[in-house]
């Protein structure tokens, strides 16, 4: 039995974003809701792959924490790698609301860099979503923080990946062609897209 993808509806998204507007990672969450990027992709995103003027994100790499086989080192390590399939490397148009938030975030990040650079502790690797000292936010940390916010908002059972599902579900409900949704999500085939989002079918059939 295939499990249906959990997702947030329009009302839940508006309420959630309104409740977390002052959270440090607000821009990361609204970026995923407006682009459908995976957790590892949004954490690995660098400013060099964001064209704010044109409103485009180029998805070129992903990051994950894995077990370290080198016994002399730490138990785990971060690895950066290209998306698993050619479809994963993609160009995503950014909605205007997300562009606005990214501009605000970039200005805030530059202020933090100027303030902390004096101490010599700022780490500038070009990542979009970083801590005050420029360090990238790790996927595990962002995911746990999101779960905490979900519980605080009475939305149990919704994980970070469900933001991606919410993006896709709303596109399909709005009548976008499944092939376009597949390309935006970076799924290897359209069958993958349609299998995951079968819950949208009744509404599409009703419109038809």
Coordinates of N, CA and C in Angstrom, one line a residue:
X1 N 0.9 -1.2 0.0 CA 0.0 0.0 0.0 C 0.9 1.2 0.0
X2 N 0.7 2.1 -1.0 CA 1.5 3.3 -1.1 C 0.9 4.3 -0.1
X3 N 1.8 4.9 0.6 CA 1.5 6.0 1.6 C 1.3 7.3 0.9
X4 N 0.2 8.0 1.2 CA 0.0 9.3 0.6 C 0.9 10.3 1.2
X5 N 1.4 11.3 0.4 CA 2.3 12.3 0.9 C 1.5 13.3 1.8
X6 N 1.9 13.5 3.0 CA 1.2 14.5 3.9 C 1.6 15.9 3.3
X7 N 0.8 16.9 3.5 CA 1.1 18.2 3.0 C 0.2 19.3 3.8
X8 N 0.6 20.5 3.7 CA -0.1 21.6 4.3 C -1.0 22.3 3.2
X9 N -2.2 22.6 3.6 CA -3.1 23.3 2.6 C -2.8 24.8 2.7
X10 N -3.5 25.6 1.9 CA -3.3 27.0 1.8 C -3.4 27.7 3.1
X11 N -4.5 27.4 3.8 CA -4.8 28.0 5.1 C -3.7 27.7 6.2
X12 N -3.3 26.4 6.2 CA -2.2 26.0 7.1 C -0.9 26.7 6.8
X13 N -0.6 26.9 5.6 CA 0.6 27.5 5.2 C 0.6 29.0 5.6
X14 N -0.5 29.7 5.3 CA -0.6 31.1 5.7 C -0.5 31.3 7.2
X15 N -1.1 30.4 8.0 CA -1.1 30.5 9.4 C 0.3 30.2 10.0
X16 N 0.9 29.2 9.4 CA 2.3 28.8 9.8 C 3.3 29.9 9.6
X17 N 3.3 30.4 8.4 CA 4.2 31.5 8.0 C 4.0 32.8 8.9
X18 N 2.7 33.0 9.2 CA 2.4 34.2 10.0 C 2.9 34.0 11.5
X19 N 2.9 32.8 11.9 CA 3.3 32.5 13.3 C 4.8 32.4 13.5
X20 N 5.6 32.2 12.4 CA 7.0 32.0 12.5 C 7.8 33.2 11.8
X21 N 7.1 34.3 11.6 CA 7.7 35.4 10.8 C 9.0 35.9 11.4
X22 N 9.2 35.8 12.7 CA 10.4 36.3 13.4 C 11.4 35.2 13.6
X23 N 11.1 34.0 13.1 CA 12.1 32.9 13.3 C 13.3 33.1 12.4
X24 N 14.5 32.7 12.9 CA 15.7 32.9 12.0 C 15.6 32.2 10.7
X25 N 15.0 31.0 10.6 CA 15.0 30.2 9.4 C 13.7 30.4 8.6
X26 N 13.0 31.5 8.9 CA 11.7 31.8 8.1 C 12.0 31.8 6.6
X27 N 13.0 32.4 6.2 CA 13.3 32.6 4.8 C 13.6 31.2 4.1
X28 N 14.3 30.3 4.9 CA 14.5 29.0 4.4 C 13.2 28.2 4.1
X29 N 12.3 28.4 5.1 CA 11.0 27.6 5.0 C 10.2 28.2 3.8
X30 N 10.1 29.5 3.7 CA 9.3 30.1 2.6 C 9.9 29.8 1.2
X31 N 11.3 29.7 1.2 CA 12.0 29.3 0.0 C 11.6 27.9 -0.5
X32 N 11.5 27.0 0.5 CA 11.1 25.6 0.1 C 9.7 25.6 -0.3
X33 N 8.8 26.3 0.4 CA 7.4 26.3 0.0 C 7.2 27.0 -1.4
X34 N 8.1 27.8 -1.8 CA 8.0 28.5 -3.1 C 8.8 27.9 -4.2
X35 N 9.6 26.8 -3.9 CA 10.5 26.2 -4.9 C 10.4 24.7 -4.9
X36 N 10.0 24.1 -3.8 CA 9.9 22.6 -3.7 C 11.3 22.0 -3.6
X37 N 12.3 22.7 -3.1 CA 13.6 22.2 -3.0 C 13.7 21.2 -1.8
X38 N 14.6 20.2 -2.0 CA 14.8 19.2 -0.9 C 15.6 19.8 0.2
X39 N 15.6 19.2 1.4 CA 16.3 19.7 2.6 C 17.8 19.8 2.3
X40 N 18.4 18.8 1.7 CA 19.8 18.9 1.5 C 20.2 19.9 0.4
X41 N 19.3 20.2 -0.5 CA 19.5 21.2 -1.6 C 19.4 22.6 -1.0
X42 N 18.5 22.8 -0.1 CA 18.3 24.2 0.4 C 19.5 24.5 1.4
X43 N 20.0 23.5 2.1 CA 21.1 23.8 3.0 C 22.4 24.0 2.2
X44 N 22.5 23.3 1.1 CA 23.7 23.4 0.3 C 23.7 24.6 -0.7
X45 N 22.6 25.3 -0.7 CA 22.4 26.4 -1.7 C 23.4 27.6 -1.4
X46 N 24.1 28.0 -2.5 CA 25.0 29.1 -2.4 C 24.5 30.3 -3.2
X47 N 24.9 31.5 -2.7 CA 24.5 32.7 -3.4 C 24.9 32.7 -4.9
X48 N 26.0 32.0 -5.2 CA 26.4 31.9 -6.6 C 25.4 31.2 -7.5
X49 N 24.5 30.4 -6.9 CA 23.5 29.7 -7.7 C 22.1 30.3 -7.5
X50 N 22.1 31.6 -7.0 CA 20.8 32.3 -6.9 C 20.9 33.6 -7.7
X51 N 20.0 33.7 -8.7 CA 20.0 35.0 -9.5 C 18.8 35.8 -9.0
X52 N 19.0 36.7 -8.1 CA 17.9 37.4 -7.4 C 17.3 38.3 -8.5
X53 N 18.0 38.9 -9.3 CA 17.5 39.9 -10.3 C 16.5 39.2 -11.3
X54 N 16.9 38.0 -11.7 CA 16.0 37.3 -12.7 C 15.0 36.4 -11.9
X55 N 15.2 36.2 -10.6 CA 14.3 35.4 -9.9 C 14.4 33.9 -10.2
X56 N 15.7 33.4 -10.1 CA 15.9 32.0 -10.5 C 16.9 31.4 -9.5
X57 N 16.6 30.1 -9.2 CA 17.6 29.3 -8.4 C 18.1 28.1 -9.3
X58 N 19.4 27.9 -9.3 CA 20.0 26.8 -10.0 C 20.4 25.7 -9.0
X59 N 19.7 24.6 -9.0 CA 20.0 23.5 -8.1 C 21.1 22.7 -8.7
X60 N 22.3 22.7 -8.0 CA 23.5 22.1 -8.5 C 24.1 21.1 -7.5
X61 N 23.8 21.2 -6.2 CA 24.3 20.3 -5.2 C 23.4 20.1 -4.0
X62 N 23.8 19.1 -3.3 CA 23.0 18.7 -2.1 C 24.0 18.3 -1.0
X63 N 23.6 18.5 0.3 CA 24.5 18.1 1.4 C 23.8 17.2 2.3
X64 N 24.5 16.2 2.9 CA 24.0 15.3 3.8 C 25.1 14.9 4.8
X65 N 24.7 14.5 6.0 CA 25.6 14.0 7.0 C 25.6 12.4 6.9
X66 N 26.8 11.8 6.7 CA 26.8 10.4 6.6 C 27.8 9.8 7.6
X67 N 27.8 8.5 7.7 CA 28.7 7.8 8.6 C 30.1 7.9 8.0
X68 N 31.1 8.2 8.9 CA 32.5 8.3 8.4 C 33.2 6.9 8.5
X69 N 33.6 6.4 7.4 CA 34.3 5.1 7.4 C 35.7 5.2 7.9
X70 N 36.3 6.4 8.0 CA 37.6 6.5 8.5 C 37.6 6.5 10.0
X71 N 38.0 5.4 10.6 CA 37.9 5.2 12.1 C 38.7 6.2 12.9
X72 N 39.7 6.8 12.3 CA 40.6 7.8 13.0 C 39.9 9.2 13.1
X73 N 38.9 9.4 12.3 CA 38.2 10.7 12.4 C 36.9 10.6 13.1
X74 N 36.1 11.7 13.0 CA 34.8 11.7 13.7 C 33.8 10.7 13.2
X75 N 32.8 10.4 13.9 CA 31.9 9.3 13.5 C 31.1 9.6 12.3
X76 N 30.8 10.9 12.1 CA 30.1 11.3 10.9 C 30.8 12.4 10.2
X77 N 30.4 12.7 8.9 CA 30.9 13.8 8.2 C 29.9 14.3 7.2
X78 N 30.1 15.6 6.8 CA 29.2 16.2 5.8 C 29.8 15.9 4.4
X79 N 28.9 15.5 3.5 CA 29.3 15.4 2.1 C 28.4 16.2 1.1
X80 N 29.1 16.8 0.2 CA 28.4 17.6 -0.8 C 28.5 16.8 -2.1
X81 N 27.4 16.7 -2.8 CA 27.4 16.0 -4.1 C 26.3 16.5 -5.0
X82 N 26.4 16.3 -6.3 CA 25.3 16.7 -7.2 C 24.1 15.9 -7.0
X83 N 22.9 16.4 -7.4 CA 21.7 15.7 -7.3 C 21.8 14.3 -7.9
X84 N 21.1 13.3 -7.4 CA 21.2 11.9 -7.8 C 21.0 11.6 -9.3
X85 N 20.1 12.4 -9.9 CA 19.8 12.2 -11.3 C 20.0 13.5 -12.1
X86 N 20.1 13.3 -13.4 CA 20.2 14.5 -14.3 C 19.0 15.5 -14.1
X87 N 17.8 14.9 -13.8 CA 16.6 15.7 -13.6 C 16.7 16.5 -12.3
X88 N 17.6 16.0 -11.4 CA 17.7 16.7 -10.1 C 18.4 18.1 -10.3
X89 N 19.3 18.1 -11.3 CA 20.0 19.4 -11.6 C 19.0 20.2 -12.4
X90 N 18.5 21.3 -11.8 CA 17.4 22.0 -12.5 C 17.4 23.5 -12.2
X91 N 16.6 24.2 -12.9 CA 16.4 25.6 -12.8 C 15.0 25.9 -12.3
X92 N 14.9 26.6 -11.2 CA 13.6 26.9 -10.6 C 13.3 28.4 -10.5
X93 N 12.2 28.8 -11.1 CA 11.8 30.2 -11.0 C 11.3 30.5 -9.6
X94 N 11.7 31.6 -9.0 CA 11.3 32.0 -7.6 C 10.1 32.9 -7.6
X95 N 9.0 32.6 -6.9 CA 7.9 33.6 -6.7 C 8.4 34.9 -6.2
X96 N 7.7 36.0 -6.5 CA 8.1 37.3 -6.1 C 8.2 37.4 -4.6
X97 N 7.3 36.8 -3.8 CA 7.3 36.9 -2.4 C 8.6 36.3 -1.8
X98 N 9.1 35.2 -2.4 CA 10.3 34.6 -2.0 C 11.5 35.4 -2.4
X99 N 11.5 36.0 -3.5 CA 12.6 37.0 -3.9 C 12.7 38.1 -2.9
X100 N 11.6 38.7 -2.5 CA 11.6 39.7 -1.5 C 12.2 39.3 -0.2
X101 N 11.9 38.1 0.3 CA 12.4 37.6 1.5 C 13.9 37.3 1.4
X102 N 14.3 36.8 0.3 CA 15.7 36.5 0.0 C 16.6 37.7 0.1
X103 N 16.0 38.8 -0.5 CA 16.7 40.1 -0.5 C 16.9 40.6 0.9
X104 N 15.8 40.5 1.7 CA 15.9 40.9 3.1 C 16.9 40.1 3.9
X105 N 16.9 38.8 3.6 CA 17.8 37.8 4.3 C 19.3 38.1 3.9
X106 N 19.5 38.4 2.7 CA 20.9 38.7 2.2 C 21.4 40.0 2.9
X107 N 20.6 41.0 3.1 CA 20.9 42.2 3.8 C 21.3 42.0 5.2
X108 N 20.5 41.1 5.9 CA 20.7 40.8 7.3 C 22.0 40.0 7.4
X109 N 22.3 39.1 6.5 CA 23.5 38.3 6.5 C 24.7 39.1 6.3
X110 N 24.6 40.2 5.5 CA 25.8 41.1 5.3 C 26.1 41.9 6.5
X111 N 25.0 42.3 7.2 CA 25.2 43.0 8.5 C 25.9 42.1 9.5
X112 N 25.5 40.9 9.6 CA 26.1 40.0 10.5 C 27.6 39.7 10.2
X113 N 27.9 39.6 8.9 CA 29.2 39.4 8.4 C 30.1 40.6 8.8
X114 N 29.6 41.8 8.6 CA 30.4 43.0 9.0 C 30.6 43.1 10.5
X115 N 29.6 42.7 11.3 CA 29.7 42.8 12.7 C 30.7 41.7 13.3
X116 N 30.7 40.5 12.7 CA 31.5 39.4 13.3 C 32.9 39.3 12.6
X117 N 33.0 39.8 11.4 CA 34.3 39.8 10.7 C 35.4 40.4 11.5
X118 N 35.0 41.4 12.3 CA 36.0 42.1 13.1 C 36.7 41.2 14.0
X119 N 36.0 40.2 14.5 CA 36.6 39.2 15.5 C 37.4 38.1 14.8
X120 N 37.3 38.1 13.4 CA 38.0 37.1 12.7 C 37.4 35.7 12.7
X121 N 36.2 35.6 13.3 CA 35.5 34.3 13.4 C 34.5 34.0 12.3
X122 N 34.3 35.0 11.4 CA 33.2 34.8 10.4 C 33.7 33.8 9.3
X123 N 32.9 32.9 8.9 CA 33.3 31.9 7.9 C 32.4 32.1 6.7
X124 N 33.0 32.6 5.6 CA 32.2 32.9 4.4 C 32.5 31.9 3.3
X125 N 31.6 30.9 3.2 CA 31.7 29.9 2.2 C 30.6 30.1 1.1
X126 N 29.9 31.2 1.2 CA 29.0 31.6 0.2 C 27.6 30.9 0.3
X127 N 27.3 30.3 1.4 CA 26.0 29.6 1.6 C 24.9 30.7 1.9
X128 N 23.7 30.3 1.4 CA 22.6 31.3 1.6 C 22.1 31.2 3.0
X129 N 21.9 30.0 3.6 CA 21.3 29.9 4.9 C 22.3 29.6 5.9
X130 N 22.7 30.6 6.7 CA 23.8 30.4 7.7 C 23.5 30.9 9.0
X131 N 24.3 30.5 10.0 CA 24.3 31.1 11.4 C 24.9 32.5 11.3
X132 N 24.9 33.1 12.5 CA 25.4 34.5 12.6 C 26.9 34.6 12.2
X133 N 27.6 33.5 12.4 CA 29.1 33.5 12.1 C 29.4 32.9 10.7
X134 N 28.3 32.7 9.9 CA 28.6 32.3 8.5 C 28.6 30.8 8.2
X135 N 28.5 30.0 9.3 CA 28.4 28.6 9.1 C 27.1 28.1 8.5
X136 N 27.2 27.2 7.6 CA 26.0 26.6 7.0 C 25.1 26.0 8.0
X137 N 23.8 26.1 7.9 CA 22.8 25.4 8.7 C 22.8 23.9 8.2
X138 N 23.0 23.0 9.1 CA 23.0 21.5 8.7 C 21.6 21.0 8.5
X139 N 21.4 20.1 7.6 CA 20.1 19.5 7.3 C 19.4 19.0 8.6
X140 N 20.2 18.2 9.4 CA 19.6 17.6 10.6 C 19.1 18.7 11.6
X141 N 19.9 19.7 11.7 CA 19.5 20.8 12.6 C 18.3 21.6 12.1
X142 N 18.2 21.8 10.8 CA 17.1 22.6 10.3 C 15.8 21.7 10.4
X143 N 16.0 20.4 10.1 CA 14.8 19.5 10.1 C 14.2 19.4 11.6
X144 N 15.1 19.3 12.6 CA 14.7 19.2 14.0 C 14.0 20.5 14.4
X145 N 14.5 21.6 14.0 CA 13.9 22.9 14.3 C 12.5 23.0 13.7
X146 N 12.4 22.5 12.5 CA 11.1 22.6 11.8 C 10.1 21.7 12.6
X147 N 10.5 20.5 13.0 CA 9.5 19.7 13.7 C 9.1 20.4 15.0
X148 N 10.0 21.0 15.7 CA 9.7 21.8 16.9 C 8.6 22.8 16.6
X149 N 8.8 23.6 15.5 CA 7.8 24.6 15.1 C 6.5 24.0 14.8
X150 N 6.5 22.8 14.1 CA 5.3 22.2 13.8 C 4.5 21.8 15.0
X151 N 5.2 21.2 16.0 CA 4.5 20.8 17.3 C 3.9 22.1 18.0
X152 N 4.7 23.2 17.9 CA 4.2 24.4 18.6 C 3.0 25.0 17.9
X153 N 2.8 24.6 16.6 CA 1.7 25.1 15.8 C 0.6 24.1 15.7
X154 N 0.7 23.0 16.5 CA -0.4 22.0 16.5 C -0.4 21.2 15.2
X155 N 0.7 21.0 14.5 CA 0.7 20.3 13.2 C 1.7 19.1 13.3
X156 N 1.3 18.1 14.1 CA 2.1 16.9 14.3 C 2.0 16.1 13.0
X157 N 3.1 15.3 12.8 CA 3.1 14.4 11.6 C 3.5 15.1 10.3
X158 N 3.9 16.4 10.4 CA 4.4 17.1 9.2 C 5.9 17.2 9.4
X159 N 6.6 16.7 8.5 CA 8.1 16.8 8.5 C 8.6 17.8 7.4
X160 N 9.8 18.1 7.5 CA 10.4 19.1 6.5 C 10.1 18.8 5.1
X161 N 10.2 17.5 4.7 CA 10.0 17.1 3.4 C 8.5 17.4 2.9
X162 N 7.6 17.5 3.9 CA 6.2 17.8 3.5 C 6.0 19.2 3.0
X163 N 7.0 20.1 3.2 CA 6.9 21.4 2.6 C 7.0 21.3 1.1
X164 N 7.9 20.4 0.7 CA 8.1 20.1 -0.8 C 6.8 19.5 -1.3
X165 N 6.1 18.6 -0.6 CA 4.9 18.0 -1.0 C 3.8 19.1 -1.1
X166 N 3.8 20.0 -0.2 CA 2.8 21.1 -0.2 C 2.9 21.9 -1.5
X167 N 4.2 22.2 -1.8 CA 4.5 23.0 -3.0 C 3.9 22.3 -4.3
X168 N 4.2 21.0 -4.4 CA 3.7 20.2 -5.5 C 2.2 20.1 -5.6
X169 N 1.6 19.8 -4.4 CA 0.2 19.6 -4.3 C -0.6 20.9 -4.8
X170 N -0.1 22.1 -4.3 CA -0.7 23.3 -4.7 C -0.6 23.6 -6.2
X171 N 0.5 23.2 -6.8 CA 0.7 23.4 -8.2 C -0.3 22.6 -9.0
X172 N -0.4 21.3 -8.6 CA -1.3 20.4 -9.3 C -2.7 20.8 -9.1
X173 N -3.1 21.3 -7.9 CA -4.5 21.8 -7.7 C -4.8 23.0 -8.5
X174 N -3.7 23.8 -8.8 CA -3.9 25.0 -9.5 C -4.0 24.8 -11.0
X175 N -3.8 23.5 -11.4 CA -4.0 23.1 -12.8 C -2.7 23.1 -13.6
X176 N -1.5 23.2 -12.9 CA -0.3 23.1 -13.7 C -0.1 21.6 -14.2
X177 N 0.5 21.5 -15.4 CA 0.7 20.2 -16.0 C 1.7 19.4 -15.1
X178 N 1.3 18.1 -14.9 CA 2.2 17.2 -14.1 C 3.6 17.1 -14.6
X179 N 3.8 17.3 -15.9 CA 5.2 17.2 -16.5 C 6.0 18.4 -16.0
X180 N 5.3 19.6 -15.9 CA 6.0 20.8 -15.4 C 6.4 20.6 -13.9
X181 N 5.4 20.0 -13.1 CA 5.7 19.8 -11.7 C 6.8 18.8 -11.5
X182 N 6.9 17.8 -12.4 CA 8.0 16.8 -12.3 C 9.3 17.5 -12.6
X183 N 9.4 18.4 -13.6 CA 10.6 19.1 -13.9 C 11.1 20.0 -12.7
X184 N 10.1 20.7 -12.1 CA 10.4 21.6 -11.0 C 10.9 20.8 -9.7
X185 N 10.3 19.7 -9.5 CA 10.7 18.8 -8.4 C 12.0 18.1 -8.6
X186 N 12.3 17.8 -9.9 CA 13.5 17.1 -10.2 C 13.3 15.6 -10.0
X187 N 12.1 15.1 -10.2 CA 11.8 13.7 -10.2 C 12.4 13.0 -11.5
X188 N 12.8 11.8 -11.4 CA 13.4 11.1 -12.5 C 12.4 10.8 -13.6
X189 N 11.1 10.5 -13.2 CA 10.1 10.2 -14.2 C 8.8 10.9 -13.7
X190 N 7.8 11.1 -14.6 CA 6.5 11.6 -14.3 C 5.7 10.7 -13.4
X191 N 6.0 9.3 -13.6 CA 5.3 8.3 -12.8 C 5.5 8.5 -11.3
X192 N 6.8 8.9 -11.0 CA 7.1 9.1 -9.6 C 6.2 10.3 -9.0
X193 N 6.1 11.3 -9.8 CA 5.3 12.5 -9.4 C 3.9 12.1 -9.2
X194 N 3.3 11.4 -10.1 CA 1.9 11.1 -10.1 C 1.6 10.0 -9.0
X195 N 2.5 9.1 -8.7 CA 2.3 8.1 -7.6 C 2.2 8.8 -6.3
X196 N 3.1 9.8 -6.0 CA 3.2 10.5 -4.8 C 2.0 11.4 -4.5
X197 N 1.5 12.0 -5.6 CA 0.5 13.0 -5.5 C -0.9 12.5 -5.9
X198 N -1.1 11.3 -5.8 CA -2.4 10.7 -6.2 C -3.6 11.3 -5.4
X199 N -3.3 11.9 -4.2 CA -4.4 12.5 -3.4 C -5.0 13.7 -4.0
X200 N -4.3 14.3 -5.0 CA -4.8 15.5 -5.7 C -5.8 15.1 -6.8
X201 N -5.8 13.8 -7.2 CA -6.6 13.3 -8.3 C -8.1 13.7 -8.2
X202 N -8.8 13.4 -7.0 CA -10.2 13.7 -6.9 C -10.6 15.2 -7.3
X203 N -9.7 16.1 -6.8 CA -10.0 17.5 -7.1 C -9.8 17.8 -8.6
X204 N -8.8 17.2 -9.2 CA -8.6 17.4 -10.6 C -9.7 16.8 -11.5
X205 N -10.2 15.6 -11.0 CA -11.3 15.0 -11.7 C -12.6 15.8 -11.6
X206 N -12.8 16.4 -10.4 CA -14.0 17.2 -10.2 C -14.0 18.4 -11.2
X207 N -12.8 19.0 -11.3 CA -12.7 20.2 -12.2 C -13.0 19.7 -13.7
X208 N -12.5 18.6 -14.0 CA -12.7 18.0 -15.4 C -14.2 17.8 -15.6

